[in-house]
Coordinates of C-alpha atoms and ligand atoms in Angstrom, one line a residue:
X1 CA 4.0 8.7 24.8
X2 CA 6.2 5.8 24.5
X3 CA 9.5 6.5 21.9
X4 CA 10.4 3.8 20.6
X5 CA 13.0 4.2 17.5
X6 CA 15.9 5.5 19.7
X7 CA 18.7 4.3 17.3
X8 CA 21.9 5.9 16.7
X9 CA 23.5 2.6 15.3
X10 CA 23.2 -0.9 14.1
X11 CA 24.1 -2.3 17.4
X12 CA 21.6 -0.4 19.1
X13 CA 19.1 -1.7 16.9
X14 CA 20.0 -5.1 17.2
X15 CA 20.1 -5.1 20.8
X16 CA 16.0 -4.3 20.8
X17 CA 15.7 -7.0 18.4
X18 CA 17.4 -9.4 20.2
X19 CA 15.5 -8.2 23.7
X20 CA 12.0 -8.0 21.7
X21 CA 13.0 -12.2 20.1
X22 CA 12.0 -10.5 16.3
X23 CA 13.1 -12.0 13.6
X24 CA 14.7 -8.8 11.8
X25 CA 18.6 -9.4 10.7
X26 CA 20.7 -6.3 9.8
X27 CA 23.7 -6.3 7.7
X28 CA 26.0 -3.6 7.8
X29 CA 27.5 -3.6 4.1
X30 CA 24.8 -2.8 0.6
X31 CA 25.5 -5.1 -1.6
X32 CA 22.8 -7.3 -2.4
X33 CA 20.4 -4.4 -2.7
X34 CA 22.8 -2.9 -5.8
X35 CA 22.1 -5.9 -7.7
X36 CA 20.0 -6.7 -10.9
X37 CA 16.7 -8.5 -11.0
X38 CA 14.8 -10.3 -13.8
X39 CA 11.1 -9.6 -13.6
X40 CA 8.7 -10.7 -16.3
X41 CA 11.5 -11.2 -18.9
X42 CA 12.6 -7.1 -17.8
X43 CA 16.3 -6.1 -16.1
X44 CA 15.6 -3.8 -12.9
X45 CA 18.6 -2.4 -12.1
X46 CA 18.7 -2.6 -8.5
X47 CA 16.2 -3.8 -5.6
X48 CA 14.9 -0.7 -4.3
X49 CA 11.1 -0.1 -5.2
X50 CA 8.8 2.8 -4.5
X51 CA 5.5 1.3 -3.2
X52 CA 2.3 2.8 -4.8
X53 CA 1.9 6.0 -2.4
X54 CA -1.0 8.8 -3.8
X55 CA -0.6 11.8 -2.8
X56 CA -4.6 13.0 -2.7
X57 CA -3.2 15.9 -5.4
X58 CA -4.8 15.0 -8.7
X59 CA -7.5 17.1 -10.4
X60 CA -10.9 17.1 -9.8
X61 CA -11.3 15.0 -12.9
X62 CA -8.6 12.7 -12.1
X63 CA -5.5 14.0 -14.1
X64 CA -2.2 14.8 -12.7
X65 CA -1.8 17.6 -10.8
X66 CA 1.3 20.1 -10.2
X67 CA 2.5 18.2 -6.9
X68 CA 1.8 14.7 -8.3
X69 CA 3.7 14.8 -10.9
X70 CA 6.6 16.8 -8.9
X71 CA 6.4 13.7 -6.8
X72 CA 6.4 11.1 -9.4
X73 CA 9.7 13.1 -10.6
X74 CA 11.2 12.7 -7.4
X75 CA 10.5 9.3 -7.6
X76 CA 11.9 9.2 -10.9
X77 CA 15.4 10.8 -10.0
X78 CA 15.5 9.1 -7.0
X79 CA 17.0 6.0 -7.9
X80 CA 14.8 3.4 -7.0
X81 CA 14.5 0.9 -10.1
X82 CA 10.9 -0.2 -9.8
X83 CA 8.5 2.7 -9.4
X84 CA 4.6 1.1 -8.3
X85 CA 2.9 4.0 -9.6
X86 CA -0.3 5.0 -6.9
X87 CA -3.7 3.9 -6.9
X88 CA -5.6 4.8 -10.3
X89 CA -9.1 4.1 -10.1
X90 CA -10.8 2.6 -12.8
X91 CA -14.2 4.6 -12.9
X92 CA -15.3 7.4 -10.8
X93 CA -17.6 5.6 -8.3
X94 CA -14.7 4.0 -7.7
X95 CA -12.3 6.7 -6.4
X96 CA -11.7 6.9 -2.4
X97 CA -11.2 10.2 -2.5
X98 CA -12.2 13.7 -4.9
X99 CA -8.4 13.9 -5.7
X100 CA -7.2 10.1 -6.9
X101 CA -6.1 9.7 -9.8
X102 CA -8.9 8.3 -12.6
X103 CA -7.7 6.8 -15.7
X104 CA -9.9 7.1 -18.9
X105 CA -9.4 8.6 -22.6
X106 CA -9.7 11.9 -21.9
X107 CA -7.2 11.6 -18.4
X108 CA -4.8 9.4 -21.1
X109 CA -2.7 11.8 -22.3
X110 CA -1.4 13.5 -19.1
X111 CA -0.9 10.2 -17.3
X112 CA 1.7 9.3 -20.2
X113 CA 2.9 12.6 -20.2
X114 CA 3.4 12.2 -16.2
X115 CA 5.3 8.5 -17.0
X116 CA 7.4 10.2 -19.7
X117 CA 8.9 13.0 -17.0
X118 CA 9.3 10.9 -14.5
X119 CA 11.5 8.7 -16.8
X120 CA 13.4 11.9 -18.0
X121 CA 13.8 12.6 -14.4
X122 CA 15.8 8.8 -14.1
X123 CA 17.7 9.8 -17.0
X124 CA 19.2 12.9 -16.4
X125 CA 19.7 12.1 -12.6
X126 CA 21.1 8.3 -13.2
X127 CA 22.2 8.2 -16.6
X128 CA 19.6 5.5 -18.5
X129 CA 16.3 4.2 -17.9
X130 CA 17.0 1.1 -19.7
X131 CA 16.7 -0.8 -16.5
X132 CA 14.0 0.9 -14.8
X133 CA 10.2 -0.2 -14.9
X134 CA 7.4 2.1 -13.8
X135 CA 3.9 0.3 -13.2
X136 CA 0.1 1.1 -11.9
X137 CA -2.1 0.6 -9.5
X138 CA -5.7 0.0 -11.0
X139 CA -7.7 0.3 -8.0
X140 CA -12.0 0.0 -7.2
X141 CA -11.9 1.6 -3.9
X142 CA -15.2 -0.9 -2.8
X143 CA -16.4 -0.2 0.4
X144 CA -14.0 3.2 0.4
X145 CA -15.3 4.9 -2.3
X146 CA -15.6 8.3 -1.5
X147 CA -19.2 9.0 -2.9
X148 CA -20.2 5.8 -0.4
X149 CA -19.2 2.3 0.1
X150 CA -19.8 -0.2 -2.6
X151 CA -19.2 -3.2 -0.4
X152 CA -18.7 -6.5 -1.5
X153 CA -20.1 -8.4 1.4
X154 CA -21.6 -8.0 5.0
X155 CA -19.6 -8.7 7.7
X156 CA -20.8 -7.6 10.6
X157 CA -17.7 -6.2 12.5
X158 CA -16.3 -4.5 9.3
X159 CA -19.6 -3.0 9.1
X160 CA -19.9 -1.5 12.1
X161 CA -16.7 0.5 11.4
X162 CA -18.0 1.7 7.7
X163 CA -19.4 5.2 7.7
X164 CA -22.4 4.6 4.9
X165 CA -23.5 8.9 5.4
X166 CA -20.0 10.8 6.6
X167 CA -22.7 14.1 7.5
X168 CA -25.3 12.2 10.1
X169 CA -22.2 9.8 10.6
X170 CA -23.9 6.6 10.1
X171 CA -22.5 3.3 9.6
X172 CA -23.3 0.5 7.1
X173 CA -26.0 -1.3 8.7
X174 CA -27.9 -4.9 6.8
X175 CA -30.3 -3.0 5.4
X176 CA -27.0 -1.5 3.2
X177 CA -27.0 -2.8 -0.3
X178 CA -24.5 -5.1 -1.7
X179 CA -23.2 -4.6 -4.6
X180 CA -24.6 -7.4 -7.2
X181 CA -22.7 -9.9 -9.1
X182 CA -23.1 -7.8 -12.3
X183 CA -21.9 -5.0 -11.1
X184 CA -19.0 -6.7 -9.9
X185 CA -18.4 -7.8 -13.5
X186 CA -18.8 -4.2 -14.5
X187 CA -16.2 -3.5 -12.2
X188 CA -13.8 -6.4 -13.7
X189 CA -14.4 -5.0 -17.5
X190 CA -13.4 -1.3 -16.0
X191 CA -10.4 -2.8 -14.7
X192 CA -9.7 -4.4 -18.1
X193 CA -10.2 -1.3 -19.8
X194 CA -7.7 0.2 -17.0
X195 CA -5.1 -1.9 -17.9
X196 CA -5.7 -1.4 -21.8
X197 CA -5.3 2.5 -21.2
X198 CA -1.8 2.0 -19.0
X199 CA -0.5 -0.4 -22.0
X200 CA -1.3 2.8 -24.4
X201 CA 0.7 5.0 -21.8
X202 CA 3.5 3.4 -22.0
X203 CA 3.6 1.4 -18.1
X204 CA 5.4 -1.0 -18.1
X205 CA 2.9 -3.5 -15.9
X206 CA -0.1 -2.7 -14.1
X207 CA -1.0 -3.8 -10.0
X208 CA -4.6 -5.5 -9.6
X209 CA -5.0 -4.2 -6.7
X210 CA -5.8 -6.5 -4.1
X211 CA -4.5 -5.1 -0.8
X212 CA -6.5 -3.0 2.0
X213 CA -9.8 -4.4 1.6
X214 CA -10.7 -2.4 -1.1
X215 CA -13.4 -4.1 -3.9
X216 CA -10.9 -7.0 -5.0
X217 CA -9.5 -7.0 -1.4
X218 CA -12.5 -7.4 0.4
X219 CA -13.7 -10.0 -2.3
X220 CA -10.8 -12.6 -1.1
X221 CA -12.5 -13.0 2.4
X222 CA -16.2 -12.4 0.8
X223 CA -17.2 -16.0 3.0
X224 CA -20.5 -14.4 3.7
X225 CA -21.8 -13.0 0.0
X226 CA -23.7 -15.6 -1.8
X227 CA -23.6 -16.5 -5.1
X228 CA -21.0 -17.1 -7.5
X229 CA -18.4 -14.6 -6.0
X230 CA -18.7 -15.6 -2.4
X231 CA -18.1 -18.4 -0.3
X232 CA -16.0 -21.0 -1.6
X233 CA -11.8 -20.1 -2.5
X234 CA -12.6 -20.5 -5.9
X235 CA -16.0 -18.0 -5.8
X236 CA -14.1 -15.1 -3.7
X237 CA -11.6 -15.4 -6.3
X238 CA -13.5 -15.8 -9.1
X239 CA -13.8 -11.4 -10.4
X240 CA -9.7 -11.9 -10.0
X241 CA -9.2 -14.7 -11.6
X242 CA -11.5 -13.7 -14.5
X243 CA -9.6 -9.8 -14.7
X244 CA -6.0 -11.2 -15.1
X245 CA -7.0 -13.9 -17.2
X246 CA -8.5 -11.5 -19.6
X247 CA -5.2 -9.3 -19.4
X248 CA -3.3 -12.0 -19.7
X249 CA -4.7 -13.0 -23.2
X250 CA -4.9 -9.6 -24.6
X251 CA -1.7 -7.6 -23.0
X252 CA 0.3 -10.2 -21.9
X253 CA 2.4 -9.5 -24.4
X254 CA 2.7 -5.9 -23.8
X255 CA 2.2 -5.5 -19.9
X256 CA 3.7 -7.3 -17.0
X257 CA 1.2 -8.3 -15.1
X258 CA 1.5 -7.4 -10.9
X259 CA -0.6 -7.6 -7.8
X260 CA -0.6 -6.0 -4.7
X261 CA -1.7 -8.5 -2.1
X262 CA -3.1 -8.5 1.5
X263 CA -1.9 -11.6 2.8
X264 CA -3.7 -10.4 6.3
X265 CA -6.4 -8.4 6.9
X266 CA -6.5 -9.1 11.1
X267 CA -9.7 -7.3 12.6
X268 CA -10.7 -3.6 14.0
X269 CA -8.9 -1.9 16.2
X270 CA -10.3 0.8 18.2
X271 CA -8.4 3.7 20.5
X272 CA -8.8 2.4 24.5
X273 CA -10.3 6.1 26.0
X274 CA -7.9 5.4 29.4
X275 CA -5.0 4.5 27.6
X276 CA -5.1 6.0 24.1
X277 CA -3.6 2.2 22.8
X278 CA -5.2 0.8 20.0
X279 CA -7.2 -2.4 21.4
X280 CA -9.3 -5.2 18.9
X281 CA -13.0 -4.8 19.4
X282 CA -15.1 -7.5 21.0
X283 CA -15.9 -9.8 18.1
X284 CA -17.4 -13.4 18.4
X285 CA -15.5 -16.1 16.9
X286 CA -15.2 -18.0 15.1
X287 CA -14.1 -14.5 12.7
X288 CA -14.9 -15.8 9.1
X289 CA -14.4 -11.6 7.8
X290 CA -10.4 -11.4 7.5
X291 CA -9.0 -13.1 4.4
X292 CA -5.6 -14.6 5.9
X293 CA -6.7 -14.3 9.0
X294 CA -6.9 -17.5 11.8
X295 CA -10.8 -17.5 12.6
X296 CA -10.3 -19.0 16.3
X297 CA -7.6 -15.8 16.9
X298 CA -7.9 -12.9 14.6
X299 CA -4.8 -11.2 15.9
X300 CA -2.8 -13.8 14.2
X301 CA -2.1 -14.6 10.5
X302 CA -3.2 -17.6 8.6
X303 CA -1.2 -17.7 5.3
X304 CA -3.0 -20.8 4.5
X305 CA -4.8 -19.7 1.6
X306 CA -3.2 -16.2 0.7
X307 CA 0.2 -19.1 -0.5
X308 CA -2.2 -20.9 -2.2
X309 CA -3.4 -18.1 -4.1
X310 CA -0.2 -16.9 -4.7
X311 CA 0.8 -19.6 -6.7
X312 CA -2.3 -20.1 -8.3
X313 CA -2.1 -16.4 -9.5
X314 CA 1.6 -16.9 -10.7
X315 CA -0.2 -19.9 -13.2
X316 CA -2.6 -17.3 -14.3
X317 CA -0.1 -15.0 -15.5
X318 CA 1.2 -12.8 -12.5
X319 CA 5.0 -12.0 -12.7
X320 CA 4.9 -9.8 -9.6
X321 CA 3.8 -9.5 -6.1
X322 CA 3.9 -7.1 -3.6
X323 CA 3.0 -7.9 -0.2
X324 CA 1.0 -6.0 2.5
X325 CA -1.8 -6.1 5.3
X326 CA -4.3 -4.8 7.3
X327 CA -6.2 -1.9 6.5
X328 CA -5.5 1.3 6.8
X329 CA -8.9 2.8 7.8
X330 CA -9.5 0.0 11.2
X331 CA -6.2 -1.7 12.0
X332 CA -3.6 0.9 10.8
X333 CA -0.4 -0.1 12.9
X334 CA -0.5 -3.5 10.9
X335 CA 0.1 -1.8 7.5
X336 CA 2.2 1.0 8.8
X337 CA 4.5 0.1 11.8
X338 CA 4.2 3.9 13.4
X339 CA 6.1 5.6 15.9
X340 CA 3.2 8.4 16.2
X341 CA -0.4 7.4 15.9
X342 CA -2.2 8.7 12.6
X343 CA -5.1 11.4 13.4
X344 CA -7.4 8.8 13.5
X345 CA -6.0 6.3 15.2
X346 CA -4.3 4.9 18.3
X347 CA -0.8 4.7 20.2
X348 CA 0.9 1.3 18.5
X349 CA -0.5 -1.6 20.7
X350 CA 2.8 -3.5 20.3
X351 CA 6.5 -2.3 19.7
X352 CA 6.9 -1.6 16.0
X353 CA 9.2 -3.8 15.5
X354 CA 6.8 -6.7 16.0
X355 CA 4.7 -4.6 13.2
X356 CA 7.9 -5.0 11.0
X357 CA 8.5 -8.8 11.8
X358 CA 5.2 -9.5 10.3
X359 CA 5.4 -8.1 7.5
X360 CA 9.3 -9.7 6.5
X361 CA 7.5 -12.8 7.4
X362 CA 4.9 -12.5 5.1
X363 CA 6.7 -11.7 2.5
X364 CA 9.2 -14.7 2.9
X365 CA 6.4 -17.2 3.5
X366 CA 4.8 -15.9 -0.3
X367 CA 8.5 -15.2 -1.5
X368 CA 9.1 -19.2 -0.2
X369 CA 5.8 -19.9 -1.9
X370 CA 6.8 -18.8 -5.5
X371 CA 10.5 -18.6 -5.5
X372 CA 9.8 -17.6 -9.9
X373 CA 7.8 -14.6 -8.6
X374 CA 9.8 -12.1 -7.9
X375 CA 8.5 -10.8 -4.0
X376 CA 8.4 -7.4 -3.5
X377 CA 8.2 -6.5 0.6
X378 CA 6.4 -3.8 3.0
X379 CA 7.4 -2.5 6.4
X380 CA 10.5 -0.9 5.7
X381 CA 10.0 2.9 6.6
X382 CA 9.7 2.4 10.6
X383 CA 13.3 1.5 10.3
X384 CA 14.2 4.9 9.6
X385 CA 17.8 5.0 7.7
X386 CA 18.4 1.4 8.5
X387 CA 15.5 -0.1 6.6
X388 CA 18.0 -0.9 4.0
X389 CA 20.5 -3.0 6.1
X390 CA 17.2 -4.9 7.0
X391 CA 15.9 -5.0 3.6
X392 CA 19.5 -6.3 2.7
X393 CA 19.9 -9.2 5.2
X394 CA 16.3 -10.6 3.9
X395 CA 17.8 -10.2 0.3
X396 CA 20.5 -12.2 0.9
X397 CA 18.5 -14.5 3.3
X398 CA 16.1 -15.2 0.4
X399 CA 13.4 -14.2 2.0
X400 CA 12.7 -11.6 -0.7
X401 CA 13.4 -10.6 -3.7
X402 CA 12.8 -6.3 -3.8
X403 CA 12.2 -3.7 -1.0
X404 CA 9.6 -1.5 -1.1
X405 CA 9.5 2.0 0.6
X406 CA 6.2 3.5 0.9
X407 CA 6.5 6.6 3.4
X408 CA 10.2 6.9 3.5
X409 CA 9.9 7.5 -0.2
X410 CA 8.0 10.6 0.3
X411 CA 10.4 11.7 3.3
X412 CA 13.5 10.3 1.2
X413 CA 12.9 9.9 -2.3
X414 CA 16.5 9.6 -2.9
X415 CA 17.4 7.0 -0.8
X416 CA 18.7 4.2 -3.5
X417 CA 20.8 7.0 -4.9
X418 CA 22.6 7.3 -1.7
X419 CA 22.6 3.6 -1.2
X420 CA 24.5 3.2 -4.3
X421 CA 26.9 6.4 -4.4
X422 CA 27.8 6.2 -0.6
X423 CA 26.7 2.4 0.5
X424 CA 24.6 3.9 3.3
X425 CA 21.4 6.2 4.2
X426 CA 20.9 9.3 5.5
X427 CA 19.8 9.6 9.2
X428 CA 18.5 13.4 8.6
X429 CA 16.7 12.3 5.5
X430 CA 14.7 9.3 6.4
X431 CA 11.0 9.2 7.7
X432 CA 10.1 9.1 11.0
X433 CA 6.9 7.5 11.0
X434 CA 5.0 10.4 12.8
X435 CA 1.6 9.9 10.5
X436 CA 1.5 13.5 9.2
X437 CA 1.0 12.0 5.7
X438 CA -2.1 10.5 6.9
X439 CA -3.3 13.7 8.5
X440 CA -3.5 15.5 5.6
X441 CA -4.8 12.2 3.7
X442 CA -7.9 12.5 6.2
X443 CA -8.2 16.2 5.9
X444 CA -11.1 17.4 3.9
X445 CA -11.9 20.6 4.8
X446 CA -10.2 22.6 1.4
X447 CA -12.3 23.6 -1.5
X448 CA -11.2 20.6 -3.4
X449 CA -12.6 18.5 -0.7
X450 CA -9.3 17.0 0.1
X451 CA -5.7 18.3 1.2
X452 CA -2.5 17.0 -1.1
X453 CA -0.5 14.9 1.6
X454 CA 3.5 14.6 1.6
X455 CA 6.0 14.2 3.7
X456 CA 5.4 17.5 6.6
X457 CA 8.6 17.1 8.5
X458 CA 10.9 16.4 5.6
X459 CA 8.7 18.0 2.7
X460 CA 8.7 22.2 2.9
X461 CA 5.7 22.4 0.5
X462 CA 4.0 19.6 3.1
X463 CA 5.0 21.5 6.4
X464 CA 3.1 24.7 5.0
X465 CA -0.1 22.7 3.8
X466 CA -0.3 21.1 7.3
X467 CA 0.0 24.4 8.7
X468 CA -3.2 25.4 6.5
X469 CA -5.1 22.3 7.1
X470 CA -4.1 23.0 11.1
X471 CA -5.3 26.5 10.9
X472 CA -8.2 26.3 9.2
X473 CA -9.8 22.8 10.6
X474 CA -13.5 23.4 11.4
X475 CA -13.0 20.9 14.0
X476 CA -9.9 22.6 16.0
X477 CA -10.4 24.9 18.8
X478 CA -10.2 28.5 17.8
Ligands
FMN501 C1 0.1 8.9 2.3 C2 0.0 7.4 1.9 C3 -0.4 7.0 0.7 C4 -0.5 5.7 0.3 N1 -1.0 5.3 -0.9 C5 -1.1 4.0 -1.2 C6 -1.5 3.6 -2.5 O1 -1.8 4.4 -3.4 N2 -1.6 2.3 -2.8 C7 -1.3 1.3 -1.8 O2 -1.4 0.1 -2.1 N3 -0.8 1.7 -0.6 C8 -0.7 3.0 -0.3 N4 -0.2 3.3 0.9 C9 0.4 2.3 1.7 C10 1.9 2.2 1.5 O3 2.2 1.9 0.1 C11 2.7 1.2 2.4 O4 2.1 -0.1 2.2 C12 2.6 1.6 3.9 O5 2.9 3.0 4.0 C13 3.6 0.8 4.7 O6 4.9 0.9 4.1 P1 6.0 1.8 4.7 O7 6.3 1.3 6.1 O8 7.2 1.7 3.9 O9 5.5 3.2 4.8 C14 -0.1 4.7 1.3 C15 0.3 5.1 2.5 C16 0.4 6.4 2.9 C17 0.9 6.8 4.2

């Protein structure tokens, strides 16, 4: 298997960028990254975020468990001034898996409770809290919902790729119900009532979630649902438009309002049997199913309307964005640049750095797009311990405004207090993209009906619940 992170310095690491032609700068020296940000009228003391990451360790009823909120803590003494707390759902038809977190009355209580330790953590680790803000992610998992898919549209290719009945392992065929337009407004007033509860917990600004094609996700590139939430730019982002709009006039006062936005969704990928690469599947095009997506070429980003939609969503009321892409269930190497496939997934068709370059573009072409909206960026953790000499030259480039850490945050949850005590990152800390964390995501086979996932080669807990998950895998050879 090709290696492909084989850096033991800067220069090394420039050379590959300058051999591969990607548009990645590096500075050597922190500085920019140690600075203050305004967002939504709020001082974040420095530009490191944690992206939402769930670690499939909640209850069975949706509360905080032991290693959630051991994880949020980490988060909270780690340093990092902007925490985007994990996908919540809003309802539970709406969780993608048995072990997400679920916010409601009776879960209320111990999601504050969670927010308040994980503040203490900041405290006593960093001396104040003033300056750090601590958000969530109000999620409808859609067509991943763990009980079956609630999909928004049918799109042929996505379908085919959909398991509708995990047991007989059948996919969503035309026959599969959609779901209708008033239970997509049933979904909106759940997510209002999400963000009501986080305002009573004490968040300081809640994520509609619009990344990975989940409900609100899939929504944006619903060309082929009929009716008013389909079709036209305005109808696929109508149930949006209508959701922040109503947050807006009854907690814009209280809550900063964020999004998490694919800006790409590309098309399904699929494991080539002779060489194990991942490889798109045959699709006709014109490709109308990928919001972001050019329809003549799939493979390649169209930013045409996600910009748009950016700055139509700043005039609604959204004060933050966060950028990603892809989805992480059909074309995983565009979300996560990996070095190591995921379980169920494929060697990286392209060098990772390629992975990376699209995502800083994206984030400067939105960030370019809104330049009042503070941009927050994705595709850092491939980088390893340089991510923040990268995140630092597109800083002072511009091109964005925070970086966000999604897997090195579970590897390396200290990394901004490093960045600011020393001015650099560990090497023997960092992640090294090998897609344990998504192992353990997929692995079901516990009586919970999902294993907790974590960070195996950095994590001790995580190394011994892989081991269990390894040894006790109905599907692995005795
Ligand atoms: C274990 C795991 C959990 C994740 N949980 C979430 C989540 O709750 N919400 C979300 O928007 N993205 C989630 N992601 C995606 C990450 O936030 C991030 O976009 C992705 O890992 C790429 O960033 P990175 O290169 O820094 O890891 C998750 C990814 C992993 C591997």
């Amino acid at each position: 298997m090709a290696k492909f992170f084989k850096y033991k310095t800067l220069d090394m690491l420039r050379e590959d960028v300058e051999q591969l032609g990607v548009k990645v700068r590096l500075e050597d020296e922190l500085r920019a990254c140690l600075e203050p940000l305004d967002v939504g009228g709020r001082t974040v003391g420095n530009r490191f975020a944690i992206h939402p990451m769930e670690g499939c360790d909640g209850e069975l009823d949706g509360k905080p468990g032991e290693l959630t909120i051991r994880r949020w803590e980490r988060f909270g003494a780690g340093g990092a001034k902007l925490i985007w707390g994990e996908a919540t759902a809003v309802a539970e038809e709406a969780r993608a898996n048995t072990r997400q977190l679920l916010i409601n009355e009776d879960n209320l209580a111990s999601l504050a409770d969670m927010l308040e330790r994980t503040r203490k953590a900041h405290r006593d680790s960093m001396g104040g809290d003033g300056d750090l803000l601590i958000g969530l992610q109000l999620t409808h998992s859609g067509r991943y919902s763990y009980k079956g898919p609630l999909i928004a549209q049918h799109d042929p290719v996505v379908d085919a790729v959909t398991i509708a009945d995990k047991k007989k392992r059948l996919f969503v065929t035309d026959e599969y119900p959609i779901q209708t337009d008033d239970e997509l407004k049933a979904a909106g007033d759940a997510l209002v009532e999400g963000a009501r509860l986080a305002a009573r917990a004490g968040f300081d600004f809640v994520d509609i979630k619009q990344c990975h094609r989940y409900l609100l996700s899939e929504l944006l590139a619903a060309r082929m649902r009929p009716g008013p939430y389909g079709g036209s730019y305005e109808n696929r982002t109508r149930l949006a438009r209508e959701v922040i709009g109503r947050m807006k006039d009854e907690l814009g006062d209280r809550l900063i309002l964020a999004s998490r936005l694919n800006v790409y969704d590309g098309a399904p990928f699929f494991q080539d049997p002779d060489t194990g690469a991942g490889s798109p599947k045959d699709m006709p095009t014109p490709y109308i199913g990928g919001w972001g997506t050019n329809p003549d070429n799939p493979l390649v980003p169209d930013y045409t309307e996600p910009t748009q939609y950016a700055r139509d969503m700043e005039k609604w009321g959204i004060r933050l964005l966060n950028i990603s892409m892809g989805s992480p269930y059909y074309n995983p190497h565009v979300g996560r640049p990996f070095e190591r496939p995921p379980i169920d997934g494929y060697t990286s068709p392209e060098h990772p750095l390629i992975g990376v370059e699209r995502h800083f573009d994206a984030a400067a072409v939105i960030q370019a797009a809104t330049p009042n909206v503070p941009v927050i960026g994705t595709g850092y953790s491939w980088l390893q311990h340089f991510f923040a000499n990268a995140g630092e030259a597109n800083l002072r480039d511009g091109r964005v405004s925070m970086i966000g850490v999604g897997r090195g945050s579970l590897a390396y949850p200290d990394f901004a207090k490093d960045a600011v005590e020393k001015g650099q990152l560990a090497r023997n800390k960092a992640c090294v993209a090998v897609s344990y964390c998504t192992a353990l995501m997929r692995a079901k086979h516990n009586d919970m009906g999902q294993y907790p996932t974590g960070c195996v080669p950095r994590d001790k807990p995580y190394a011994d619940i892989y081991k269990h998950a390894l040894a006790t895998d109905p599907t692995r050879d005795a």
